[in-house]
CSV table of C-alpha atoms in Angstrom, one decimal:
chain,number,residue,atom,x,y,z
A,243,UNK,CA,16.5,-28.7,7.3
A,244,UNK,CA,15.3,-25.6,9.3
A,245,UNK,CA,13.0,-23.6,7.3
A,246,UNK,CA,13.9,-19.8,6.7
A,247,UNK,CA,11.3,-17.0,7.7
A,248,UNK,CA,11.8,-13.7,6.4
A,249,UNK,CA,10.3,-10.8,8.3
A,250,UNK,CA,10.2,-6.9,7.6
A,251,UNK,CA,7.9,-4.0,6.7
A,252,UNK,CA,5.3,-3.7,3.9
A,253,UNK,CA,7.4,-1.7,1.1
A,254,UNK,CA,10.4,-3.1,2.8
A,255,UNK,CA,11.9,-5.1,0.1
A,256,UNK,CA,10.5,-8.2,1.6
A,257,UNK,CA,9.1,-9.5,-1.8
A,258,UNK,CA,12.1,-9.0,-3.6
A,259,UNK,CA,14.3,-10.7,-0.8
A,260,UNK,CA,11.9,-13.5,-0.8
A,261,UNK,CA,12.4,-14.2,-4.9
A,262,UNK,CA,16.0,-13.6,-4.5
A,263,UNK,CA,16.2,-16.1,-1.9
A,264,UNK,CA,14.0,-18.6,-4.0
A,265,UNK,CA,16.7,-18.5,-6.6
A,266,UNK,CA,19.9,-19.0,-3.8
A,267,UNK,CA,18.1,-21.4,-2.0
A,268,UNK,CA,16.5,-24.1,-4.5
A,269,UNK,CA,16.6,-26.7,-2.2
A,270,UNK,CA,13.8,-25.2,0.2
A,271,UNK,CA,10.2,-25.6,-0.4
A,272,UNK,CA,7.7,-23.0,-1.6
A,273,UNK,CA,4.5,-22.8,0.5
A,274,UNK,CA,2.2,-22.6,-2.6
A,275,UNK,CA,1.0,-19.1,-1.4
A,276,UNK,CA,1.7,-15.9,-3.2
A,277,UNK,CA,4.8,-14.2,-1.9
A,278,UNK,CA,5.2,-16.9,1.0
A,279,UNK,CA,3.0,-15.2,3.1
A,280,UNK,CA,1.3,-17.8,5.1
A,281,UNK,CA,-0.6,-16.0,7.7
A,282,UNK,CA,-2.3,-13.5,5.0
A,283,UNK,CA,-5.6,-14.6,4.7
A,284,UNK,CA,-6.0,-12.6,1.4
A,285,UNK,CA,-3.3,-15.2,-0.2
A,286,UNK,CA,-3.8,-18.3,1.9
A,287,UNK,CA,-6.9,-20.1,1.0
A,288,UNK,CA,-6.3,-22.4,3.8
A,289,UNK,CA,-7.0,-19.9,6.3
A,290,UNK,CA,-11.1,-20.1,7.0
A,291,UNK,CA,-11.1,-16.8,9.2
A,292,UNK,CA,-10.3,-13.1,8.7
A,293,UNK,CA,-8.3,-11.5,11.3
A,294,UNK,CA,-7.2,-7.7,11.1
A,295,UNK,CA,-3.5,-7.1,10.1
A,296,UNK,CA,-1.2,-5.9,12.6
A,297,UNK,CA,-2.8,-7.1,15.7
A,298,UNK,CA,-1.2,-6.6,18.8
A,299,UNK,CA,-1.6,-7.7,22.4
A,300,UNK,CA,-4.2,-5.1,23.3
A,301,UNK,CA,-6.5,-6.3,20.5
A,302,UNK,CA,-9.5,-8.3,21.5
A,303,UNK,CA,-8.8,-11.1,19.1
A,304,UNK,CA,-5.1,-11.2,19.3
A,305,UNK,CA,-5.1,-14.3,21.8
A,306,UNK,CA,-7.5,-16.3,19.6
A,307,UNK,CA,-5.6,-15.1,16.4
A,308,UNK,CA,-2.1,-16.1,18.0
A,309,UNK,CA,-3.4,-19.7,18.6
A,310,UNK,CA,-4.7,-20.2,15.3
A,311,UNK,CA,-1.7,-18.9,13.4
A,312,UNK,CA,0.7,-20.7,15.6
A,313,UNK,CA,-0.9,-23.7,14.4
A,314,UNK,CA,-0.1,-22.5,10.7
A,315,UNK,CA,3.5,-21.4,11.4
A,316,UNK,CA,4.0,-24.9,13.3
A,317,UNK,CA,3.2,-26.7,9.6
A,318,UNK,CA,6.0,-24.8,7.8
A,319,UNK,CA,9.2,-25.1,10.2
A,320,UNK,CA,11.0,-27.9,8.1
A,321,UNK,CA,12.4,-27.2,4.6
A,322,UNK,CA,10.3,-24.2,3.8
A,323,UNK,CA,10.8,-20.6,2.5
A,324,UNK,CA,8.2,-18.3,3.8
A,325,UNK,CA,7.6,-14.5,4.5
A,326,UNK,CA,5.7,-12.3,6.9
A,327,UNK,CA,4.9,-8.8,7.2
A,328,UNK,CA,1.1,-8.4,8.1
A,329,UNK,CA,1.0,-10.0,11.8
A,330,UNK,CA,4.7,-9.0,13.2
A,331,UNK,CA,3.4,-9.0,16.8
A,332,UNK,CA,2.1,-12.5,16.6
A,333,UNK,CA,5.1,-13.9,14.7
A,334,UNK,CA,7.5,-11.9,17.3
A,335,UNK,CA,5.6,-13.7,20.3
A,336,UNK,CA,5.8,-17.0,18.4
A,337,UNK,CA,9.5,-16.6,17.9
A,338,UNK,CA,9.8,-15.8,21.4
A,339,UNK,CA,8.0,-19.0,22.4
A,340,UNK,CA,9.7,-21.2,20.0
A,341,UNK,CA,13.3,-19.8,19.5
A,342,UNK,CA,14.5,-22.7,17.5
A,343,UNK,CA,11.5,-23.2,15.2
A,344,UNK,CA,13.0,-21.3,12.2
A,345,UNK,CA,16.1,-19.4,10.7
A,346,UNK,CA,14.8,-15.9,11.0
A,347,UNK,CA,16.2,-13.1,8.7
A,348,UNK,CA,15.0,-9.2,8.9
A,349,UNK,CA,15.1,-7.5,5.4
A,350,UNK,CA,16.3,-4.4,6.6
A,351,UNK,CA,15.7,-1.7,4.0
A,352,UNK,CA,16.3,1.9,4.9
A,353,UNK,CA,13.3,3.5,7.0
A,354,UNK,CA,13.6,6.7,4.8
A,355,UNK,CA,12.9,4.2,1.7
A,356,UNK,CA,10.2,2.7,3.5
A,357,UNK,CA,8.3,5.7,4.2
A,358,UNK,CA,8.8,7.2,0.9
A,359,UNK,CA,7.6,4.2,-0.8
A,360,UNK,CA,4.4,4.1,1.4
A,361,UNK,CA,3.8,7.9,1.1
A,362,UNK,CA,3.8,7.2,-2.8
A,363,UNK,CA,1.0,4.7,-2.1
A,364,UNK,CA,-0.9,7.0,0.3
A,365,UNK,CA,-0.3,4.4,3.1
A,366,UNK,CA,0.9,4.6,6.5
A,367,UNK,CA,2.8,2.3,8.8
A,368,UNK,CA,0.3,0.1,10.1
A,369,UNK,CA,2.3,-0.5,13.3
A,370,UNK,CA,4.7,1.6,15.3
A,371,UNK,CA,8.3,1.4,13.5
A,372,UNK,CA,10.1,2.8,16.7
A,373,UNK,CA,8.8,-0.5,18.6
A,374,UNK,CA,9.0,-3.0,15.7
A,375,UNK,CA,12.4,-2.1,14.3
A,376,UNK,CA,14.4,-3.0,17.7
A,377,UNK,CA,12.4,-6.2,17.6
A,378,UNK,CA,13.1,-6.9,14.2
A,379,UNK,CA,16.8,-6.2,14.3
A,380,UNK,CA,17.2,-8.8,17.3
A,381,UNK,CA,17.7,-11.1,14.1
A,382,UNK,CA,20.3,-11.5,11.6
A,383,UNK,CA,19.6,-8.7,9.2
A,384,UNK,CA,20.2,-8.4,5.6
A,385,UNK,CA,21.3,-4.7,4.6
A,386,UNK,CA,18.9,-4.0,1.5
A,387,UNK,CA,21.1,-1.0,0.9
A,388,UNK,CA,23.9,-3.3,0.2
A,389,UNK,CA,21.7,-5.9,-1.6
A,390,UNK,CA,20.5,-2.9,-4.4
A,391,UNK,CA,24.0,-3.3,-5.4
A,392,UNK,CA,25.7,-6.5,-4.6
A,393,UNK,CA,24.4,-10.0,-5.5
A,394,UNK,CA,27.7,-11.7,-4.0
A,395,UNK,CA,26.9,-9.9,-0.4
A,396,UNK,CA,23.3,-11.5,-0.5
A,397,UNK,CA,24.5,-14.6,-1.4
A,398,UNK,CA,27.4,-14.7,1.6
A,399,UNK,CA,24.8,-13.7,3.9
A,400,UNK,CA,22.6,-16.6,3.1
A,401,UNK,CA,25.5,-19.0,2.8
A,402,UNK,CA,26.4,-18.5,6.4
A,403,UNK,CA,23.1,-19.7,7.4
A,404,UNK,CA,22.8,-22.4,4.5
A,405,UNK,CA,26.1,-23.7,3.4
A,406,UNK,CA,24.5,-24.8,0.1
A,407,UNK,CA,23.4,-21.6,-1.0
A,408,UNK,CA,23.9,-21.0,-4.7
A,409,UNK,CA,25.1,-17.9,-6.6
A,410,UNK,CA,22.1,-16.1,-8.1
A,411,UNK,CA,22.8,-13.0,-9.9
A,412,UNK,CA,19.4,-10.9,-9.7
A,413,UNK,CA,20.8,-7.5,-10.7
A,414,UNK,CA,19.0,-7.8,-14.1
A,415,UNK,CA,18.6,-4.9,-16.7
A,416,UNK,CA,15.0,-4.5,-15.2
A,417,UNK,CA,16.1,-4.7,-11.7
A,418,UNK,CA,18.9,-1.9,-11.9
A,419,UNK,CA,16.2,0.1,-14.1
A,420,UNK,CA,13.7,0.0,-11.1
A,421,UNK,CA,16.4,0.5,-8.8
A,422,UNK,CA,17.6,3.5,-10.4
A,423,UNK,CA,14.2,5.1,-10.9
A,424,UNK,CA,13.5,4.5,-7.3
A,425,UNK,CA,16.3,6.1,-6.0
A,426,UNK,CA,16.1,9.2,-8.6
A,427,UNK,CA,12.6,9.9,-7.3
A,428,UNK,CA,13.6,9.5,-4.0
A,429,UNK,CA,16.4,12.0,-4.1
A,430,UNK,CA,14.1,14.5,-6.3
A,431,UNK,CA,11.0,14.1,-3.9
A,432,UNK,CA,9.1,13.4,-7.2
A,433,UNK,CA,5.6,12.7,-6.8
A,434,UNK,CA,3.6,12.9,-10.1
A,435,UNK,CA,1.3,10.3,-10.7
A,436,UNK,CA,1.8,9.2,-6.8
A,437,UNK,CA,0.4,10.0,-3.7
A,438,UNK,CA,2.2,11.4,-0.5
A,439,UNK,CA,0.7,10.7,2.9
A,440,UNK,CA,-1.1,13.8,4.6
A,441,UNK,CA,1.4,13.5,7.5
A,442,UNK,CA,4.4,14.4,5.2
A,443,UNK,CA,4.9,17.6,7.0
A,444,UNK,CA,7.4,18.9,4.2
A,445,UNK,CA,4.4,19.2,1.7
A,446,UNK,CA,1.4,19.9,3.6
A,447,UNK,CA,0.2,22.6,5.9
A,448,UNK,CA,-3.4,21.9,7.4
A,449,UNK,CA,-6.1,23.8,9.4
A,450,UNK,CA,-8.9,22.0,11.3
A,451,UNK,CA,-7.0,18.3,10.4
A,452,UNK,CA,-6.0,16.3,13.4
A,453,UNK,CA,-5.0,12.6,14.2
A,454,UNK,CA,-6.4,10.3,16.9
A,455,UNK,CA,-2.8,9.1,17.4
A,456,UNK,CA,0.6,9.6,15.9
A,457,UNK,CA,0.5,6.1,14.0
A,458,UNK,CA,-2.8,7.1,12.1
A,459,UNK,CA,-1.7,7.6,8.2
A,460,UNK,CA,-4.4,10.0,8.1
A,461,UNK,CA,-6.2,13.4,9.6
A,462,UNK,CA,-9.6,13.9,10.6
A,463,UNK,CA,-11.5,16.9,9.5
A,464,UNK,CA,-12.6,18.7,12.9
A,465,UNK,CA,-14.7,21.4,11.7
A,466,UNK,CA,-17.3,22.2,8.8
A,467,UNK,CA,-14.2,23.6,6.7
A,468,UNK,CA,-10.8,22.5,6.8
A,469,UNK,CA,-7.9,23.4,4.4
A,470,UNK,CA,-4.7,21.8,3.3
A,471,UNK,CA,-2.1,23.8,1.6
A,472,UNK,CA,0.6,22.0,-0.2
A,473,UNK,CA,3.9,23.2,-1.9
A,474,UNK,CA,4.5,21.4,-5.4
A,475,UNK,CA,8.4,21.3,-5.6
A,476,UNK,CA,10.1,22.8,-8.6
A,477,UNK,CA,10.7,20.0,-11.2
A,478,UNK,CA,7.6,18.0,-10.8
A,479,UNK,CA,6.0,17.6,-14.2
A,480,UNK,CA,2.6,19.4,-15.2
A,481,UNK,CA,-0.4,17.8,-13.6
A,482,UNK,CA,-4.2,18.4,-14.4
A,483,UNK,CA,-5.8,16.2,-11.6
A,484,UNK,CA,-5.7,16.1,-7.9
A,485,UNK,CA,-6.4,12.7,-6.1
A,486,UNK,CA,-7.6,12.2,-2.5
A,487,UNK,CA,-7.9,9.0,-0.1
A,488,UNK,CA,-10.5,9.6,2.0
A,489,UNK,CA,-12.1,7.7,5.1
A,490,UNK,CA,-15.4,8.4,6.6
A,491,UNK,CA,-15.8,8.6,10.4
A,492,UNK,CA,-17.4,5.8,12.1
A,493,UNK,CA,-19.5,8.5,13.3
A,494,UNK,CA,-21.6,8.5,10.2
A,495,UNK,CA,-21.9,4.6,9.5
A,496,UNK,CA,-25.8,4.9,9.8
A,497,UNK,CA,-26.0,8.2,8.1
A,498,UNK,CA,-24.3,10.3,5.3
A,499,UNK,CA,-21.9,12.8,5.0
A,500,UNK,CA,-21.9,15.5,2.2
A,501,UNK,CA,-18.5,16.8,1.3
A,502,UNK,CA,-17.5,19.5,-1.3
A,503,UNK,CA,-13.8,19.5,-2.2
A,504,UNK,CA,-12.2,22.8,-3.8
A,505,UNK,CA,-8.8,23.4,-5.3
A,506,UNK,CA,-7.6,25.5,-8.0
A,507,UNK,CA,-11.2,26.7,-8.5
A,508,UNK,CA,-12.2,23.2,-9.5
A,509,UNK,CA,-15.1,21.6,-7.2
A,510,UNK,CA,-16.4,18.1,-6.6
A,511,UNK,CA,-19.1,17.0,-4.1
A,512,UNK,CA,-19.3,13.6,-2.7
A,513,UNK,CA,-21.9,11.8,-0.5
A,514,UNK,CA,-20.6,9.2,1.8
A,515,UNK,CA,-23.3,7.0,2.9
A,516,UNK,CA,-21.3,4.3,4.6
A,517,UNK,CA,-18.2,3.7,6.4
A,518,UNK,CA,-15.4,2.2,3.8
A,519,UNK,CA,-11.6,1.6,4.5
A,520,UNK,CA,-10.9,4.0,1.6
A,521,UNK,CA,-12.6,6.3,-0.8
A,522,UNK,CA,-10.7,7.6,-3.9
A,523,UNK,CA,-11.9,11.2,-4.9
A,524,UNK,CA,-10.5,12.6,-8.4
A,525,UNK,CA,-10.8,16.1,-8.9
A,526,UNK,CA,-10.2,17.2,-12.5
A,527,UNK,CA,-8.7,20.9,-12.7
A,528,UNK,CA,-9.5,21.4,-16.1
A,529,UNK,CA,-5.8,22.6,-16.9
A,530,UNK,CA,-2.3,21.8,-16.7
A,531,UNK,CA,-0.7,23.2,-13.5
A,532,UNK,CA,2.8,23.9,-13.7
A,533,UNK,CA,5.5,23.7,-10.8
A,534,UNK,CA,6.6,25.1,-8.8
A,535,UNK,CA,3.1,26.0,-7.3
A,536,UNK,CA,1.2,26.2,-4.0
A,537,UNK,CA,-2.3,24.7,-4.0
A,538,UNK,CA,-5.0,25.0,-1.3
A,539,UNK,CA,-7.5,22.3,-0.9
A,540,UNK,CA,-10.8,23.2,1.0
A,541,UNK,CA,-12.7,20.5,2.4
A,542,UNK,CA,-16.6,21.7,3.3
A,543,UNK,CA,-18.5,19.1,5.6
A,544,UNK,CA,-22.2,19.6,5.7
A,545,UNK,CA,-22.2,18.4,9.3
A,546,UNK,CA,-19.6,17.1,11.9
A,547,UNK,CA,-20.2,15.3,15.0
A,548,UNK,CA,-18.3,14.1,18.0
A,549,UNK,CA,-18.0,10.0,18.8
A,550,UNK,CA,-18.6,11.0,22.3
A,551,UNK,CA,-21.9,12.5,21.5
A,552,UNK,CA,-22.8,9.2,20.0
A,553,UNK,CA,-21.4,7.4,22.8
A,554,UNK,CA,-18.8,5.7,20.8
A,555,UNK,CA,-15.7,6.9,22.7
A,556,UNK,CA,-14.6,9.6,24.8
A,557,UNK,CA,-13.5,11.4,21.8
A,558,UNK,CA,-15.1,14.8,22.0
A,559,UNK,CA,-13.8,16.5,18.9
A,560,UNK,CA,-16.3,17.0,16.3
A,561,UNK,CA,-15.4,15.0,13.2
A,562,UNK,CA,-16.0,14.8,9.6
A,563,UNK,CA,-14.4,13.1,6.4
A,564,UNK,CA,-10.9,11.7,7.2
A,565,UNK,CA,-8.0,12.3,4.6
A,566,UNK,CA,-5.0,10.2,4.1
A,567,UNK,CA,-3.1,11.1,1.1
A,568,UNK,CA,-3.3,13.5,-1.9
A,569,UNK,CA,-1.8,12.7,-5.4
A,570,UNK,CA,-1.0,14.8,-8.6
A,571,UNK,CA,-1.8,13.2,-11.7
A,572,UNK,CA,-1.1,14.0,-15.6
A,573,UNK,CA,-3.9,14.1,-17.7
A,574,UNK,CA,-2.2,12.1,-20.2
A,575,UNK,CA,-2.2,9.1,-18.0
A,576,UNK,CA,-5.1,6.9,-18.8
A,577,UNK,CA,-6.0,4.2,-16.9
A,578,UNK,CA,-6.2,0.5,-18.4
A,579,UNK,CA,-9.8,0.3,-18.1
A,580,UNK,CA,-10.5,3.7,-19.4
A,581,UNK,CA,-8.1,2.8,-22.2
A,582,UNK,CA,-9.9,0.0,-22.8
A,583,UNK,CA,-13.4,1.7,-22.8
A,584,UNK,CA,-12.0,4.4,-25.0
A,585,UNK,CA,-11.0,2.0,-27.5
A,586,UNK,CA,-14.4,0.0,-27.5
A,587,UNK,CA,-16.0,3.2,-27.9
A,588,UNK,CA,-14.1,3.9,-31.1
A,589,UNK,CA,-14.8,0.6,-32.5
A,590,UNK,CA,-18.4,0.8,-31.6
A,591,UNK,CA,-19.3,2.6,-34.9
A,592,UNK,CA,-17.4,0.6,-37.2
A,593,UNK,CA,-19.0,-2.6,-35.8
A,594,UNK,CA,-22.4,-1.3,-35.9
A,595,UNK,CA,-21.7,-0.4,-39.8
A,596,UNK,CA,-20.5,-3.7,-40.1
A,597,UNK,CA,-23.4,-5.5,-38.8
A,598,UNK,CA,-25.7,-3.4,-40.7
A,599,UNK,CA,-24.1,-4.6,-43.7
A,600,UNK,CA,-24.2,-8.1,-42.8
A,601,UNK,CA,-27.8,-7.9,-42.1
A,602,UNK,CA,-28.3,-6.5,-45.6
A,603,UNK,CA,-26.5,-9.0,-47.2
A,604,UNK,CA,-28.4,-11.8,-45.4
A,605,UNK,CA,-31.7,-10.2,-46.1
A,606,UNK,CA,-31.0,-10.2,-49.7
A,607,UNK,CA,-29.9,-14.0,-49.7
A,608,UNK,CA,-33.2,-14.9,-47.5
A,609,UNK,CA,-35.6,-12.6,-49.5
A,610,UNK,CA,-38.1,-14.8,-51.5
């Protein structure tokens, strides 16, 4: 029996579609890899090398990665259910060269929902959706906007491929609760305790920030001082912290960059000493901010330099820190690790007191 391969975008309902398909297609085997992502080296322990996600044909390692990944895909063509979202260009070429290898289904979630979900994480599209969407849409597509509400629709869709597909009502109270919360947030553009991508032009106005290309999820500061002005819409709950997701330009991989962030009078200075994929920065405001309001974030770099000057590329812009997303967080929100530390701190005096009493008792017993 030919295997089923689910394809789509990250944050594209693919994991949910994978779980639903497991319930409706119990005769297909699981790969034993989380979410069925057989090409994901962070999940598949059998992969003995690392390739960057979203490699395309212009990438230096594309051909090598394609040959390697093709051998993995060859292993799952009969009787399996698998999923792929992190190497679409490799999979599309594989399917072009092996058109009968898999039953393929595109999990087609509304692009606006995907963008909103990515924004809430502070992520951007790793690939170009305008190129990938038409390629994905050449395959049979499951309409996620219908699957949100209709389990029979999903069952009928899979039954057209696998006549033995069984009904499975995945519309549990939890599923419905999460669906309604997401759609409410989407319709309200609510972003408390979440991030928004810096490319969301409805919320941000920038000065001295620019992108290398349109698909990048971030902007680089191009001067010693940059500004980001953002409007917090009415109805956003009060918040007391601003979180930033920042990137260090490769220009400073062998040096350091001191950056001062200022918003609402609160100031935080961070020294970047090595290039990292992402660095979260938290700025406590010291007070609750009520919406609607307009905030201005000021970014002061102690120095900027161009990739061209360093011989890295032809990019003559001077670059400082990169910024991909801004988040608003409530003071009452306590991270699990912080809550655990707070709980331990509260227990510490009591434990110390009990130990002191125990030592006293033992010393009395052992006293000659």
